[in-house]
């Protein structure tokens, strides 16, 4: 069993390692921002050029439908061009009426055409007492004391915690998959 001096020493060690990681994260983010600032003008120019080239191609195809009778599309330079049947857009003015009509006219397809989703809201359930949770068939697990190790700084803490979680998850062995 560790004494308080050992816990203090280990906490100091963890805080130092965490600070070094936070510094590395800050340095990496600064470098990424510098690269973004450096490359954004180029990306904007290339995006504009691609957009303009696409608009010109679209206009040329639009004014030349006779070139795409059969087949309706061609693949040139890795780009498929031509015409295709429009997918259209489904508009539902009154979902309740549509559902009622599906049930009436397409009863065999109700399960695939109507989404029904009911599930408990865990955030709201967290506000209930343990007795209330038991009444509605819920059990509370792992509600005892748990180890807390949390830095008191803000955004850096969130990023560092996410990195540490990713590191922990990567270290976990993958569960064996059952064969079909």
mmCIF file of C-alpha atoms in Angstrom:
data_model
loop_
_atom_site.group_PDB
_atom_site.id
_atom_site.type_symbol
_atom_site.label_atom_id
_atom_site.label_comp_id
_atom_site.label_asym_id
_atom_site.label_seq_id
_atom_site.Cartn_x
_atom_site.Cartn_y
_atom_site.Cartn_z
ATOM 1 C CA UNK A 1 0.000 0.000 0.000
ATOM 2 C CA UNK A 2 1.333 3.426 -0.969
ATOM 3 C CA UNK A 3 1.698 6.245 1.497
ATOM 4 C CA UNK A 4 0.752 9.874 0.816
ATOM 5 C CA UNK A 5 4.369 10.823 0.021
ATOM 6 C CA UNK A 6 4.464 8.153 -2.699
ATOM 7 C CA UNK A 7 1.135 9.379 -4.121
ATOM 8 C CA UNK A 8 2.478 12.941 -4.104
ATOM 9 C CA UNK A 9 5.708 11.885 -5.881
ATOM 10 C CA UNK A 10 3.791 9.874 -8.492
ATOM 11 C CA UNK A 11 1.349 12.760 -9.021
ATOM 12 C CA UNK A 12 4.269 15.130 -9.569
ATOM 13 C CA UNK A 13 5.756 12.687 -12.092
ATOM 14 C CA UNK A 14 2.423 12.348 -13.907
ATOM 15 C CA UNK A 15 1.934 16.140 -13.961
ATOM 16 C CA UNK A 16 5.423 16.630 -15.441
ATOM 17 C CA UNK A 17 4.867 13.964 -18.125
ATOM 18 C CA UNK A 18 1.476 15.468 -18.908
ATOM 19 C CA UNK A 19 2.957 18.970 -19.183
ATOM 20 C CA UNK A 20 5.579 17.682 -21.625
ATOM 21 C CA UNK A 21 2.823 16.062 -23.678
ATOM 22 C CA UNK A 22 0.781 19.280 -23.583
ATOM 23 C CA UNK A 23 3.828 21.222 -24.802
ATOM 24 C CA UNK A 24 4.272 18.737 -27.674
ATOM 25 C CA UNK A 25 0.567 19.064 -28.547
ATOM 26 C CA UNK A 26 0.825 22.882 -28.522
ATOM 27 C CA UNK A 27 3.923 22.735 -30.710
ATOM 28 C CA UNK A 28 2.217 20.333 -33.136
ATOM 29 C CA UNK A 29 -0.919 22.483 -33.308
ATOM 30 C CA UNK A 30 1.170 25.605 -33.898
ATOM 31 C CA UNK A 31 3.016 23.862 -36.713
ATOM 32 C CA UNK A 32 -0.267 22.664 -38.243
ATOM 33 C CA UNK A 33 -1.702 26.182 -38.091
ATOM 34 C CA UNK A 34 1.456 27.576 -39.693
ATOM 35 C CA UNK A 35 1.212 25.014 -42.503
ATOM 36 C CA UNK A 36 -2.508 25.762 -42.984
ATOM 37 C CA UNK A 37 -1.827 29.494 -43.198
ATOM 38 C CA UNK A 38 0.965 28.829 -45.663
ATOM 39 C CA UNK A 39 -1.086 26.468 -47.867
ATOM 40 C CA UNK A 40 -4.560 28.062 -47.725
ATOM 41 C CA UNK A 41 -3.916 30.555 -50.554
ATOM 42 C CA UNK A 42 -2.782 27.692 -52.805
ATOM 43 C CA UNK A 43 -5.771 25.550 -51.790
ATOM 44 C CA UNK A 44 -8.156 28.438 -52.488
ATOM 45 C CA UNK A 45 -6.625 29.040 -55.927
ATOM 46 C CA UNK A 46 -6.802 25.339 -56.775
ATOM 47 C CA UNK A 47 -10.378 25.102 -55.486
ATOM 48 C CA UNK A 48 -11.402 28.097 -57.587
ATOM 49 C CA UNK A 49 -9.652 26.662 -60.650
ATOM 50 C CA UNK A 50 -11.337 23.272 -60.199
ATOM 51 C CA UNK A 51 -14.709 24.934 -59.662
ATOM 52 C CA UNK A 52 -14.327 27.078 -62.789
ATOM 53 C CA UNK A 53 -13.180 24.112 -64.874
ATOM 54 C CA UNK A 54 -16.166 22.069 -63.645
ATOM 55 C CA UNK A 55 -18.593 24.900 -64.458
ATOM 56 C CA UNK A 56 -17.206 25.193 -68.011
ATOM 57 C CA UNK A 57 -17.427 21.405 -68.485
ATOM 58 C CA UNK A 58 -20.983 21.349 -67.142
ATOM 59 C CA UNK A 59 -22.023 24.144 -69.516
ATOM 60 C CA UNK A 60 -20.437 22.358 -72.500
ATOM 61 C CA UNK A 61 -22.214 19.100 -71.644
ATOM 62 C CA UNK A 62 -25.504 20.933 -71.062
ATOM 63 C CA UNK A 63 -25.397 22.542 -74.505
ATOM 64 C CA UNK A 64 -24.375 19.312 -76.282
ATOM 65 C CA UNK A 65 -26.890 16.607 -75.252
ATOM 66 C CA UNK A 66 -26.728 15.058 -78.737
ATOM 67 C CA UNK A 67 -23.248 13.744 -77.908
ATOM 68 C CA UNK A 68 -24.669 11.621 -75.128
ATOM 69 C CA UNK A 69 -27.553 9.711 -76.720
ATOM 70 C CA UNK A 70 -26.264 6.202 -76.340
ATOM 71 C CA UNK A 71 -24.319 5.695 -74.165
ATOM 72 C CA UNK A 72 -25.484 8.541 -71.959
ATOM 73 C CA UNK A 73 -22.074 8.828 -70.305
ATOM 74 C CA UNK A 74 -18.397 8.612 -71.248
ATOM 75 C CA UNK A 75 -15.343 8.226 -69.062
ATOM 76 C CA UNK A 76 -12.531 10.541 -70.100
ATOM 77 C CA UNK A 77 -9.326 11.050 -68.113
ATOM 78 C CA UNK A 78 -10.868 9.238 -65.158
ATOM 79 C CA UNK A 79 -13.919 11.535 -65.119
ATOM 80 C CA UNK A 80 -17.368 10.252 -65.996
ATOM 81 C CA UNK A 81 -19.296 12.827 -68.005
ATOM 82 C CA UNK A 82 -22.682 12.898 -69.682
ATOM 83 C CA UNK A 83 -26.245 12.624 -68.451
ATOM 84 C CA UNK A 84 -28.034 10.447 -65.955
ATOM 85 C CA UNK A 85 -31.598 10.164 -64.824
ATOM 86 C CA UNK A 86 -32.257 12.593 -62.003
ATOM 87 C CA UNK A 87 -32.951 11.049 -58.647
ATOM 88 C CA UNK A 88 -35.645 13.548 -57.819
ATOM 89 C CA UNK A 89 -36.514 14.762 -54.358
ATOM 90 C CA UNK A 90 -39.198 13.351 -52.114
ATOM 91 C CA UNK A 91 -41.153 15.972 -50.238
ATOM 92 C CA UNK A 92 -43.444 14.987 -47.378
ATOM 93 C CA UNK A 93 -45.847 17.767 -46.468
ATOM 94 C CA UNK A 94 -47.438 15.952 -43.507
ATOM 95 C CA UNK A 95 -45.463 13.009 -42.096
ATOM 96 C CA UNK A 96 -48.396 11.791 -39.984
ATOM 97 C CA UNK A 97 -50.684 11.573 -43.030
ATOM 98 C CA UNK A 98 -47.959 9.816 -45.015
ATOM 99 C CA UNK A 99 -47.466 7.265 -42.224
ATOM 100 C CA UNK A 100 -51.209 6.667 -41.978
ATOM 101 C CA UNK A 101 -51.418 6.143 -45.755
ATOM 102 C CA UNK A 102 -48.432 3.782 -45.723
ATOM 103 C CA UNK A 103 -50.165 1.712 -43.043
ATOM 104 C CA UNK A 104 -53.361 1.690 -45.127
ATOM 105 C CA UNK A 105 -51.983 1.053 -48.630
ATOM 106 C CA UNK A 106 -48.635 -0.678 -47.983
ATOM 107 C CA UNK A 107 -49.089 -2.577 -44.696
ATOM 108 C CA UNK A 108 -46.427 -5.162 -45.577
ATOM 109 C CA UNK A 109 -43.816 -2.412 -45.982
ATOM 110 C CA UNK A 110 -44.510 -0.450 -42.785
ATOM 111 C CA UNK A 111 -41.422 -1.815 -41.018
ATOM 112 C CA UNK A 112 -39.114 -0.699 -43.810
ATOM 113 C CA UNK A 113 -40.861 2.603 -44.674
ATOM 114 C CA UNK A 114 -41.622 3.970 -41.194
ATOM 115 C CA UNK A 115 -38.927 4.627 -38.632
ATOM 116 C CA UNK A 116 -40.048 4.050 -35.083
ATOM 117 C CA UNK A 117 -37.462 4.836 -32.468
ATOM 118 C CA UNK A 118 -38.110 4.826 -28.764
ATOM 119 C CA UNK A 119 -35.284 4.635 -26.301
ATOM 120 C CA UNK A 120 -34.580 5.961 -22.824
ATOM 121 C CA UNK A 121 -32.745 9.261 -22.503
ATOM 122 C CA UNK A 122 -29.737 8.505 -20.311
ATOM 123 C CA UNK A 123 -29.018 12.152 -19.536
ATOM 124 C CA UNK A 124 -32.503 12.494 -18.060
ATOM 125 C CA UNK A 125 -32.277 9.143 -16.262
ATOM 126 C CA UNK A 126 -29.133 10.382 -14.502
ATOM 127 C CA UNK A 127 -31.352 12.859 -12.653
ATOM 128 C CA UNK A 128 -33.455 10.120 -11.058
ATOM 129 C CA UNK A 129 -32.764 8.557 -7.689
ATOM 130 C CA UNK A 130 -31.590 4.969 -7.401
ATOM 131 C CA UNK A 131 -35.018 3.998 -6.017
ATOM 132 C CA UNK A 132 -36.778 5.598 -8.996
ATOM 133 C CA UNK A 133 -34.407 3.871 -11.386
ATOM 134 C CA UNK A 134 -35.164 0.494 -9.751
ATOM 135 C CA UNK A 135 -38.916 1.131 -10.186
ATOM 136 C CA UNK A 136 -38.470 1.458 -13.932
ATOM 137 C CA UNK A 137 -36.196 -1.560 -14.285
ATOM 138 C CA UNK A 138 -32.818 0.168 -14.321
ATOM 139 C CA UNK A 139 -29.826 -0.795 -12.240
ATOM 140 C CA UNK A 140 -26.898 1.370 -11.308
ATOM 141 C CA UNK A 141 -23.489 -0.237 -11.640
ATOM 142 C CA UNK A 142 -20.038 0.969 -10.732
ATOM 143 C CA UNK A 143 -21.475 3.709 -8.531
ATOM 144 C CA UNK A 144 -18.890 3.304 -5.771
ATOM 145 C CA UNK A 145 -15.738 5.333 -5.381
ATOM 146 C CA UNK A 146 -13.498 5.349 -8.425
ATOM 147 C CA UNK A 147 -10.006 6.715 -8.897
ATOM 148 C CA UNK A 148 -9.965 10.316 -10.108
ATOM 149 C CA UNK A 149 -6.987 11.718 -11.967
ATOM 150 C CA UNK A 150 -7.957 14.935 -13.693
ATOM 151 C CA UNK A 151 -5.933 18.031 -14.397
ATOM 152 C CA UNK A 152 -7.556 21.347 -13.645
ATOM 153 C CA UNK A 153 -6.695 23.141 -16.881
ATOM 154 C CA UNK A 154 -9.209 23.411 -19.721
ATOM 155 C CA UNK A 155 -8.817 22.787 -23.447
ATOM 156 C CA UNK A 156 -5.341 21.296 -23.211
ATOM 157 C CA UNK A 157 -6.734 18.818 -20.699
ATOM 158 C CA UNK A 158 -9.442 17.679 -23.106
ATOM 159 C CA UNK A 159 -6.940 17.113 -25.901
ATOM 160 C CA UNK A 160 -4.442 15.373 -23.647
ATOM 161 C CA UNK A 161 -7.160 13.156 -22.162
ATOM 162 C CA UNK A 162 -8.311 12.220 -25.678
ATOM 163 C CA UNK A 163 -4.748 11.347 -26.671
ATOM 164 C CA UNK A 164 -4.263 9.280 -23.527
ATOM 165 C CA UNK A 165 -7.562 7.485 -24.137
ATOM 166 C CA UNK A 166 -6.530 6.706 -27.734
ATOM 167 C CA UNK A 167 -3.212 5.412 -26.430
ATOM 168 C CA UNK A 168 -4.964 3.192 -23.857
ATOM 169 C CA UNK A 169 -7.399 1.867 -26.478
ATOM 170 C CA UNK A 170 -4.571 1.111 -28.894
ATOM 171 C CA UNK A 171 -2.803 -0.879 -26.167
ATOM 172 C CA UNK A 172 -5.880 -3.048 -25.506
ATOM 173 C CA UNK A 173 -5.939 -6.380 -27.345
ATOM 174 C CA UNK A 174 -8.724 -6.681 -29.894
ATOM 175 C CA UNK A 175 -11.506 -9.105 -28.880
ATOM 176 C CA UNK A 176 -11.592 -12.366 -30.766
ATOM 177 C CA UNK A 177 -14.296 -12.428 -33.422
ATOM 178 C CA UNK A 178 -16.681 -15.344 -33.633
ATOM 179 C CA UNK A 179 -16.685 -17.258 -36.876
ATOM 180 C CA UNK A 180 -19.906 -17.361 -38.848
#
